[in-house]
PDB file of C-alpha atoms and ligand atoms in Angstrom:
ATOM      1  CA  MET A   4      88.675 108.177  85.339  1.00 96.00           C
ATOM      2  CA  VAL A   5      90.939 105.118  85.684  1.00 97.00           C
ATOM      3  CA  MET A   6      93.868 106.667  84.893  1.00 96.00           C
ATOM      4  CA  LEU A   7      93.279 109.746  86.455  1.00 97.00           C
ATOM      5  CA  GLU A   8      92.229 107.854  89.850  1.00 97.00           C
ATOM      6  CA  GLN A   9      95.562 105.492  89.657  1.00 97.00           C
ATOM      7  CA  ALA A  10      97.636 109.014  89.060  1.00 97.00           C
ATOM      8  CA  ALA A  11      96.259 110.961  91.896  1.00 96.00           C
ATOM      9  CA  HIS A  12      95.512 108.271  94.980  1.00 94.00           C
ATOM     10  CA  LEU A  13      97.548 106.271  97.094  1.00 90.00           C
ATOM     11  CA  GLU A  14      95.026 103.641  96.819  1.00 91.00           C
ATOM     12  CA  PRO A  15      93.147 103.935  93.774  1.00 95.00           C
ATOM     13  CA  TRP A  16      89.391 102.896  93.058  1.00 96.00           C
ATOM     14  CA  SER A  17      89.441  99.861  90.518  1.00 97.00           C
ATOM     15  CA  ARG A  18      87.899 100.005  87.375  1.00 97.00           C
ATOM     16  CA  ALA A  19      84.698  98.301  88.572  1.00 96.00           C
ATOM     17  CA  GLN A  20      84.478 100.371  91.897  1.00 95.00           C
ATOM     18  CA  LEU A  21      84.273 103.533  89.424  1.00 96.00           C
ATOM     19  CA  ALA A  22      81.859 102.253  87.267  1.00 94.00           C
ATOM     20  CA  GLU A  23      79.726 101.238  90.007  1.00 93.00           C
ATOM     21  CA  SER A  24      79.581 104.547  91.716  1.00 93.00           C
ATOM     22  CA  LEU A  25      78.446 106.385  88.518  1.00 89.00           C
ATOM     23  CA  HIS A  26      74.965 104.719  89.431  1.00 85.00           C
ATOM     24  CA  GLY A  27      72.249 104.381  92.221  1.00 86.00           C
ATOM     25  CA  ARG A  28      72.508 106.524  94.965  1.00 88.00           C
ATOM     26  CA  TYR A  29      76.035 108.068  94.289  1.00 95.00           C
ATOM     27  CA  PHE A  30      75.879 111.436  92.418  1.00 94.00           C
ATOM     28  CA  SER A  31      79.121 112.882  91.052  1.00 96.00           C
ATOM     29  CA  GLY A  32      80.885 115.963  89.002  1.00 96.00           C
ATOM     30  CA  SER A  33      83.683 116.581  86.875  1.00 96.00           C
ATOM     31  CA  LEU A  34      85.859 119.292  85.528  1.00 97.00           C
ATOM     32  CA  TRP A  35      86.935 119.250  82.090  1.00 97.00           C
ATOM     33  CA  GLN A  36      89.441 121.307  79.539  1.00 96.00           C
ATOM     34  CA  GLN A  37      87.861 120.243  76.003  1.00 94.00           C
ATOM     35  CA  GLU A  38      87.930 116.406  76.070  1.00 94.00           C
ATOM     36  CA  GLN A  39      90.546 116.358  78.878  1.00 96.00           C
ATOM     37  CA  LEU A  40      89.139 114.910  82.351  1.00 97.00           C
ATOM     38  CA  LEU A  41      90.699 117.383  84.952  1.00 98.00           C
ATOM     39  CA  GLY A  42      89.271 115.721  87.990  1.00 98.00           C
ATOM     40  CA  TYR A  43      85.904 114.657  89.340  1.00 98.00           C
ATOM     41  CA  PHE A  44      83.979 113.980  93.045  1.00 98.00           C
ATOM     42  CA  ILE A  45      81.862 111.210  93.664  1.00 97.00           C
ATOM     43  CA  ALA A  46      79.229 111.292  96.606  1.00 97.00           C
ATOM     44  CA  ASP A  47      76.557 109.383  97.833  1.00 96.00           C
ATOM     45  CA  ALA A  48      73.375 110.758  99.459  1.00 95.00           C
ATOM     46  CA  VAL A  49      71.185 108.892 102.301  1.00 94.00           C
ATOM     47  CA  ILE A  50      68.152 110.537 103.837  1.00 95.00           C
ATOM     48  CA  ASP A  51      69.340 114.208 104.445  1.00 97.00           C
ATOM     49  CA  GLU A  52      72.958 113.498 104.316  1.00 98.00           C
ATOM     50  CA  SER A  53      75.577 113.124 101.681  1.00 98.00           C
ATOM     51  CA  THR A  54      79.352 111.507 102.199  1.00 98.00           C
ATOM     52  CA  LEU A  55      82.024 112.789  99.802  1.00 98.00           C
ATOM     53  CA  MET A  56      83.707 109.097  98.758  1.00 97.00           C
ATOM     54  CA  ASN A  57      86.082 110.344  96.008  1.00 97.00           C
ATOM     55  CA  ILE A  58      87.742 113.711  94.652  1.00 98.00           C
ATOM     56  CA  CYS A  59      90.685 114.151  92.940  1.00 97.00           C
ATOM     57  CA  ILE A  60      92.340 116.411  90.620  1.00 98.00           C
ATOM     58  CA  ALA A  61      94.762 115.266  87.897  1.00 98.00           C
ATOM     59  CA  PRO A  62      98.449 115.852  89.547  1.00 97.00           C
ATOM     60  CA  SER A  63      99.374 117.980  87.249  1.00 97.00           C
ATOM     61  CA  TRP A  64      96.510 120.532  87.466  1.00 97.00           C
ATOM     62  CA  GLN A  65      96.769 120.665  91.335  1.00 97.00           C
ATOM     63  CA  GLY A  66      97.459 123.736  93.392  1.00 96.00           C
ATOM     64  CA  ARG A  67      95.615 125.911  91.096  1.00 97.00           C
ATOM     65  CA  GLY A  68      92.296 126.173  92.743  1.00 97.00           C
ATOM     66  CA  LEU A  69      90.379 123.292  90.996  1.00 98.00           C
ATOM     67  CA  GLY A  70      89.922 121.307  93.736  1.00 98.00           C
ATOM     68  CA  ARG A  71      88.028 124.154  95.568  1.00 98.00           C
ATOM     69  CA  ARG A  72      85.702 124.756  93.032  1.00 97.00           C
ATOM     70  CA  LEU A  73      84.599 120.815  92.791  1.00 97.00           C
ATOM     71  CA  LEU A  74      84.366 120.648  96.795  1.00 98.00           C
ATOM     72  CA  GLU A  75      81.845 123.555  96.186  1.00 98.00           C
ATOM     73  CA  HIS A  76      80.056 122.135  93.124  1.00 97.00           C
ATOM     74  CA  TRP A  77      79.484 118.718  95.546  1.00 98.00           C
ATOM     75  CA  LEU A  78      78.153 121.195  98.159  1.00 98.00           C
ATOM     76  CA  ASP A  79      76.188 123.174  95.852  1.00 98.00           C
ATOM     77  CA  ALA A  80      74.764 119.889  94.610  1.00 97.00           C
ATOM     78  CA  CYS A  81      73.928 119.008  98.358  1.00 97.00           C
ATOM     79  CA  ARG A  82      72.114 122.423  99.056  1.00 97.00           C
ATOM     80  CA  GLN A  83      69.712 121.819  95.847  1.00 96.00           C
ATOM     81  CA  ARG A  84      68.887 118.249  97.095  1.00 95.00           C
ATOM     82  CA  ARG A  85      67.979 120.022 100.489  1.00 96.00           C
ATOM     83  CA  LEU A  86      70.354 117.865 102.312  1.00 97.00           C
ATOM     84  CA  ALA A  87      71.405 118.792 105.931  1.00 98.00           C
ATOM     85  CA  THR A  88      74.952 117.673 106.452  1.00 98.00           C
ATOM     86  CA  ALA A  89      78.118 116.999 104.181  1.00 98.00           C
ATOM     87  CA  TRP A  90      80.376 114.184 105.622  1.00 98.00           C
ATOM     88  CA  LEU A  91      83.662 113.211 104.672  1.00 98.00           C
ATOM     89  CA  GLU A  92      87.011 111.238 105.674  1.00 98.00           C
ATOM     90  CA  VAL A  93      90.701 112.253 104.685  1.00 97.00           C
ATOM     91  CA  ARG A  94      94.075 110.325 105.533  1.00 96.00           C
ATOM     92  CA  ALA A  95      95.652 112.156 108.846  1.00 96.00           C
ATOM     93  CA  SER A  96      98.464 112.804 106.519  1.00 95.00           C
ATOM     94  CA  ASN A  97      96.815 114.526 103.739  1.00 96.00           C
ATOM     95  CA  GLN A  98      97.813 118.073 104.397  1.00 96.00           C
ATOM     96  CA  ALA A  99      96.575 119.331 101.040  1.00 95.00           C
ATOM     97  CA  ALA A 100      93.643 118.018 101.482  1.00 97.00           C
ATOM     98  CA  LEU A 101      92.786 118.844 105.316  1.00 98.00           C
ATOM     99  CA  ALA A 102      93.631 122.556 104.397  1.00 97.00           C
ATOM    100  CA  LEU A 103      91.057 122.835 101.536  1.00 98.00           C
ATOM    101  CA  TYR A 104      88.276 121.054 103.985  1.00 98.00           C
ATOM    102  CA  ARG A 105      88.939 123.208 106.831  1.00 98.00           C
ATOM    103  CA  SER A 106      89.327 126.565 104.812  1.00 98.00           C
ATOM    104  CA  ALA A 107      85.932 125.199 103.500  1.00 98.00           C
ATOM    105  CA  GLY A 108      84.103 125.021 106.813  1.00 98.00           C
ATOM    106  CA  PHE A 109      84.125 121.506 107.658  1.00 98.00           C
ATOM    107  CA  ALA A 110      85.069 120.515 111.252  1.00 98.00           C
ATOM    108  CA  LYS A 111      86.726 117.456 112.960  1.00 98.00           C
ATOM    109  CA  ALA A 112      83.945 115.510 114.094  1.00 98.00           C
ATOM    110  CA  GLY A 113      85.862 112.029 114.768  1.00 97.00           C
ATOM    111  CA  ARG A 114      89.066 109.847 114.232  1.00 97.00           C
ATOM    112  CA  ARG A 115      89.086 106.392 113.058  1.00 97.00           C
ATOM    113  CA  LYS A 116      91.980 104.161 114.058  1.00 96.00           C
ATOM    114  CA  ASP A 117      94.054 102.668 111.671  1.00 96.00           C
ATOM    115  CA  TYR A 118      91.359 102.818 108.759  1.00 95.00           C
ATOM    116  CA  TYR A 119      93.601 103.528 105.770  1.00 93.00           C
ATOM    117  CA  ARG A 120      96.200 101.165 104.326  1.00 89.00           C
ATOM    118  CA  ALA A 121      99.851 102.924 104.126  1.00 84.00           C
ATOM    119  CA  GLY A 122     102.085 100.666 102.534  1.00 83.00           C
ATOM    120  CA  GLU A 123     102.843  98.141 105.178  1.00 87.00           C
ATOM    121  CA  GLU A 124     101.424 100.249 108.004  1.00 91.00           C
ATOM    122  CA  ARG A 125      97.756 101.491 108.728  1.00 94.00           C
ATOM    123  CA  GLU A 126      96.594 105.317 108.748  1.00 95.00           C
ATOM    124  CA  ASP A 127      94.143 106.856 110.786  1.00 97.00           C
ATOM    125  CA  ALA A 128      90.879 108.655 108.992  1.00 97.00           C
ATOM    126  CA  ILE A 129      89.958 112.062 110.171  1.00 98.00           C
ATOM    127  CA  VAL A 130      86.053 112.578 109.867  1.00 98.00           C
ATOM    128  CA  MET A 131      84.829 115.719 109.282  1.00 98.00           C
ATOM    129  CA  GLN A 132      81.590 117.422 108.553  1.00 98.00           C
ATOM    130  CA  LYS A 133      79.894 120.414 107.527  1.00 98.00           C
ATOM    131  CA  PRO A 134      76.103 121.725 108.045  1.00 98.00           C
ATOM    132  CA  LEU A 135      74.694 122.676 104.797  1.00 96.00           C
TER     133      LEU A 135
HETATM  134  C1  COA B 215      93.117 117.352  97.545  1.00 82.14           C
HETATM  135  C2  COA B 215      92.912 117.790  96.044  1.00 82.14           C
HETATM  136  C3  COA B 215      91.513 117.506  95.618  1.00 82.14           C
HETATM  137  C4  COA B 215      92.738 119.220  96.213  1.00 82.14           C
HETATM  138  O1  COA B 215      92.768 120.021  94.965  1.00 82.14           O
HETATM  139  P1  COA B 215      93.745 121.461  94.289  1.00 82.14           P
HETATM  140  O2  COA B 215      93.316 121.410  93.154  1.00 82.14           O
HETATM  141  O3  COA B 215      95.325 120.726  94.314  1.00 82.14           O
HETATM  142  O4  COA B 215      93.552 122.063  95.517  1.00 82.14           O
HETATM  143  P2  COA B 215      93.421 123.793  95.295  1.00 82.14           P
HETATM  144  O5  COA B 215      94.170 124.379  94.494  1.00 82.14           O
HETATM  145  O6  COA B 215      92.143 124.002  94.899  1.00 82.14           O
HETATM  146  O7  COA B 215      93.594 124.546  96.842  1.00 82.14           O
HETATM  147  C5  COA B 215      92.396 124.128  97.637  1.00 82.14           C
HETATM  148  C6  COA B 215      93.169 124.443  99.279  1.00 82.14           C
HETATM  149  O8  COA B 215      93.860 123.178  99.267  1.00 82.14           O
HETATM  150  C7  COA B 215      94.766 123.492 100.101  1.00 82.14           C
HETATM  151  N1  COA B 215      95.925 123.082  99.457  1.00 82.14           N
HETATM  152  C8  COA B 215      96.231 122.567  98.358  1.00 82.14           C
HETATM  153  N2  COA B 215      97.571 122.328  97.852  1.00 82.14           N
HETATM  154  C9  COA B 215      97.925 122.260  98.862  1.00 82.14           C
HETATM  155  C10 COA B 215      99.286 121.956  99.301  1.00 82.14           C
HETATM  156  N3  COA B 215      99.881 121.265  98.604  1.00 82.14           N
HETATM  157  N4  COA B 215      99.654 121.784 100.614  1.00 82.14           N
HETATM  158  C11 COA B 215      99.056 122.259 101.746  1.00 82.14           C
HETATM  159  N5  COA B 215      97.614 122.942 101.394  1.00 82.14           N
HETATM  160  C12 COA B 215      97.130 122.976 100.077  1.00 82.14           C
HETATM  161  C13 COA B 215      94.693 125.041 100.170  1.00 82.14           C
HETATM  162  O9  COA B 215      94.380 125.334 101.467  1.00 82.14           O
HETATM  163  C14 COA B 215      94.251 125.640  99.262  1.00 82.14           C
HETATM  164  O10 COA B 215      93.766 126.838  99.353  1.00 82.14           O
HETATM  165  P3  COA B 215      94.430 128.204  98.915  1.00 82.14           P
HETATM  166  O11 COA B 215      95.001 127.880  97.728  1.00 82.14           O
HETATM  167  O12 COA B 215      93.695 129.282  99.102  1.00 82.14           O
HETATM  168  O13 COA B 215      95.798 128.104  99.926  1.00 82.14           O
HETATM  169  C15 COA B 215      94.077 117.173  95.079  1.00 82.14           C
HETATM  170  O14 COA B 215      95.472 117.650  96.048  1.00 82.14           O
HETATM  171  C16 COA B 215      94.293 116.174  94.769  1.00 82.14           C
HETATM  172  O15 COA B 215      93.475 115.591  94.017  1.00 82.14           O
HETATM  173  N6  COA B 215      94.816 115.242  95.625  1.00 82.14           N
HETATM  174  C17 COA B 215      94.683 113.731  95.298  1.00 82.14           C
HETATM  175  C18 COA B 215      93.968 112.924  96.122  1.00 82.14           C
HETATM  176  C19 COA B 215      93.117 113.190  97.538  1.00 82.14           C
HETATM  177  O16 COA B 215      94.154 113.304  98.132  1.00 82.14           O
HETATM  178  N7  COA B 215      91.974 113.452  97.345  1.00 82.14           N
HETATM  179  C20 COA B 215      91.552 113.803  98.767  1.00 82.14           C
HETATM  180  C21 COA B 215      91.073 112.143  99.488  1.00 82.14           C
HETATM  181  S1  COA B 215      90.391 112.842 100.920  1.00 82.14           S
END
């Protein structure tokens, strides 16, 4: 996970953050080919809502429908838990992720100004939600 995280994300989570996210109120799912980890999601669940904390596909496997499968896996897991709403945040410049979320039925619910680091600059987060 640490290697995939560093390869896929602009601001990768640390090993400690990843380890912590495998316990407690978090739940996760992963995609494998034999022994090779291709991608994963990490979400939390609080009362009747879930927030997607992390989703990534290994760079060499992106663009082949795996991100969509992983996202649907998270949404199915939310429905099984009878949660009412799914939430996520995404960098305003992340066109691939924005297109994926829109096509999966997420709608923009707000904007957090300067939420993410982008090198020396800051970048807004788009907050999106989907009723389940
Ligand atoms: C975002 C991410 C999870 C998408 O996974 P993926 O496997 O590459 O995406 P898929 O092949 O399943 O494509 C699903 C949809 O995403 C959109 N998409 C994917 N790549 C895209 C690109 N390069 N440009 C624009 N849209 C793109 C399309 O809408 C696509 O649907 P379509 O194939 O029917 O047109 C993946 O690119 C990733 O891990 N990125 C780095 C980490 C990241 O940004 N995570 C999201 C943080 S919020």
